[in-house]
């Protein structure tokens, strides 16, 4: 899918030491570059995410319309359900990260349990027609997502070299987003081809989710076999990074942790929470939380677009396709850019794109290009933030606590988006959609400016020299 930076081949021996496909001398330079950037584990996890996202986005694409139009929920009621959709994943992310870290080889299986729970929830939507059971099913579905996200991202991080981590996450997110692109299209075709369209969407979604679980079980290796190949340069950089972070940890008296590279670090809950004593990870978590408080749910963005443009119900399921297409096209290039110019800069730039999308929704302009511009900026926001944030956080977390550390950041972000969904739904109900979006735009601008001042250390701001 993409060729690694030529810096990965600066060492004449790099081709034989980092090539993951053949592992022998004499392979082509292009193959060596790809191998240096992305490992088979990343591609396997990307395939799982692609298939799973086809399933989940089929449901996500029709759920807002199903709930608001089909079941007659108010924006406040939908905000409550959407908040549950995000909030429950926040409650279990730390548990999933901790369980994955306790013992070798558990990353894959904890992630597998999460994928399995989410798959099992899809057919239950066929039986639910009121607020309470739908809320419980969505909570269970998000519980599965919460369990799997941190272990999956830890596998990606552990199977990648530090200098290529942004690219690896970019490739995974691009494959993941290909599924997000296909899911709404499949839902749209099903709705047009069937009489009882929503039930058909939920049934097909379940079948696809089962395939994703099978691919995970059969093709994704356990964490014990995901060690990333390293060049001599990467080993030297890792040693310097571990020494610097270790000195920083001693100065800050991080409880339960001696140094990043030491094998004596035990994956306990105390050690996981002690990671927040480290300045870089603490500031990253705080920034993710603040920015999450002003990030309007995707579903609300699509509902706002529908109201602004008068999109017919039958075309609503195609709106997420625009976001997914932009995400797919930009995930890898922005991952590469993050490795080159600094991940934190790209992360904040993504929130700038989201702020522009809000501004377009608030403007009086109603041109035909409006939905394309909004969805392009919306997809650019995800491409610049989703995987990049995990790459940023990975630089500040020891390998033995990688899942737990990433889960801390994800939990803060998910909890903040839960609060935002509730607040936005309430504001829409009380004051109208325009006032609610204006308040969110102002909050996002303030939080982004504040996050810019809370600059984490150079190790996560700048690429390795």
Coordinates of C-alpha atoms in Angstrom, one line a residue, residues 41 104-109 155 216 219-227:
X41 CA 0.7 -8.3 12.1
X104 CA 2.3 -12.8 27.3
X105 CA 0.0 -13.6 24.4
X106 CA -3.2 -12.1 25.8
X107 CA -3.4 -9.0 23.6
X108 CA -4.9 -11.1 20.8
X109 CA -7.4 -13.0 22.9
X155 CA -0.2 -5.1 19.0
X216 CA -8.6 -12.6 13.9
X219 CA -4.5 -15.0 11.0
X220 CA -3.4 -12.6 13.8
X221 CA -0.4 -13.9 15.8
X222 CA -0.3 -13.5 19.5
X223 CA 1.7 -10.7 21.1
X224 CA 4.6 -12.9 21.8
X225 CA 5.4 -13.1 18.1
X226 CA 4.9 -9.5 17.2
X227 CA 8.3 -8.1 18.1

